[in-house]
């Protein structure tokens, strides 16, 4: 389900929220994740947080360098995601640091 729809790809030309085919989205994700893994890339899935729908864009989470996670300074509307990313990477055994 699209909750906020601030990303332009989540809205129609008239500005209405698009409907999402959940089953198709899951199949697409499983296929994509399988392709990544098939190329030898280790993959971790961050559990979703209902209150943080922006977490579907994890490229914005931060960057991981030499097992040190540097979280992004997200916009105020998405700042609630940061502790979830920090906790996730800490559980993987990574250090968390600011730039």
XYZ file of C-alpha atoms in Angstrom:
99
model
C 0.000 0.000 0.000
C 1.253 3.469 -0.831
C 0.796 5.494 2.338
C 2.130 9.002 1.785
C 2.870 9.113 -1.909
C 5.425 11.913 -1.800
C 7.467 10.216 -4.523
C 6.064 11.223 -7.949
C 6.117 7.579 -9.087
C 3.453 6.775 -6.475
C 0.887 9.141 -7.990
C -1.115 9.303 -11.212
C -0.972 12.278 -13.580
C -3.978 13.681 -11.727
C -2.227 13.395 -8.360
C -4.152 10.405 -7.003
C -2.291 7.633 -5.164
C -1.595 4.659 -7.402
C -2.735 1.195 -6.463
C 0.012 -1.340 -5.878
C -0.293 -4.979 -6.883
C 1.227 -6.460 -3.728
C 1.702 -9.948 -5.177
C 3.440 -8.573 -8.263
C 5.663 -6.344 -6.128
C 6.691 -9.322 -3.980
C 7.468 -11.434 -7.069
C 9.521 -8.593 -8.540
C 11.463 -8.166 -5.294
C 12.178 -11.889 -4.989
C 13.397 -11.979 -8.601
C 15.567 -8.879 -8.121
C 17.074 -10.164 -4.858
C 17.750 -13.525 -6.515
C 19.609 -11.847 -9.377
C 21.745 -9.861 -6.959
C 22.592 -12.980 -4.945
C 23.320 -14.939 -8.153
C 26.105 -12.443 -8.841
C 27.683 -13.220 -5.463
C 26.519 -10.087 -3.674
C 25.691 -10.614 -0.005
C 22.211 -9.272 0.679
C 20.503 -8.250 3.921
C 16.875 -7.212 4.200
C 16.027 -4.484 6.681
C 12.681 -5.267 8.322
C 9.949 -2.785 7.379
C 8.682 -0.245 9.885
C 5.079 0.773 9.254
C 5.655 4.310 10.520
C 8.596 4.742 8.103
C 7.327 4.033 4.575
C 10.371 5.824 3.103
C 12.474 2.819 4.106
C 11.608 1.305 0.741
C 14.380 3.584 -0.542
C 17.309 2.135 1.434
C 19.904 3.762 -0.835
C 19.157 6.870 1.220
C 20.039 5.115 4.496
C 23.731 5.916 4.429
C 26.918 4.250 3.328
C 28.894 1.282 4.647
C 32.687 1.491 4.409
C 34.973 -1.069 6.028
C 32.205 -2.246 8.386
C 31.498 1.322 9.528
C 27.994 2.583 8.763
C 27.704 6.327 8.172
C 23.974 7.209 8.330
C 22.534 9.908 6.105
C 21.134 13.110 7.503
C 17.636 12.529 6.181
C 14.977 15.165 5.707
C 12.809 15.760 8.804
C 9.931 13.766 7.282
C 12.214 10.705 7.118
C 14.398 11.281 10.182
C 12.567 8.520 12.082
C 14.256 5.959 9.814
C 17.761 6.690 11.041
C 17.592 4.805 14.379
C 16.237 1.726 12.567
C 19.135 1.757 10.092
C 21.673 2.334 12.865
C 20.246 -0.519 14.924
C 20.187 -2.844 11.913
C 23.827 -2.247 11.041
C 24.860 -2.507 14.700
C 23.199 -5.944 14.865
C 25.297 -6.940 11.823
C 28.395 -6.113 13.873
C 29.149 -2.809 12.186
C 30.183 0.387 13.929
C 27.972 3.424 13.455
C 29.606 6.812 13.010
C 28.769 10.297 11.746
C 30.684 11.828 8.855
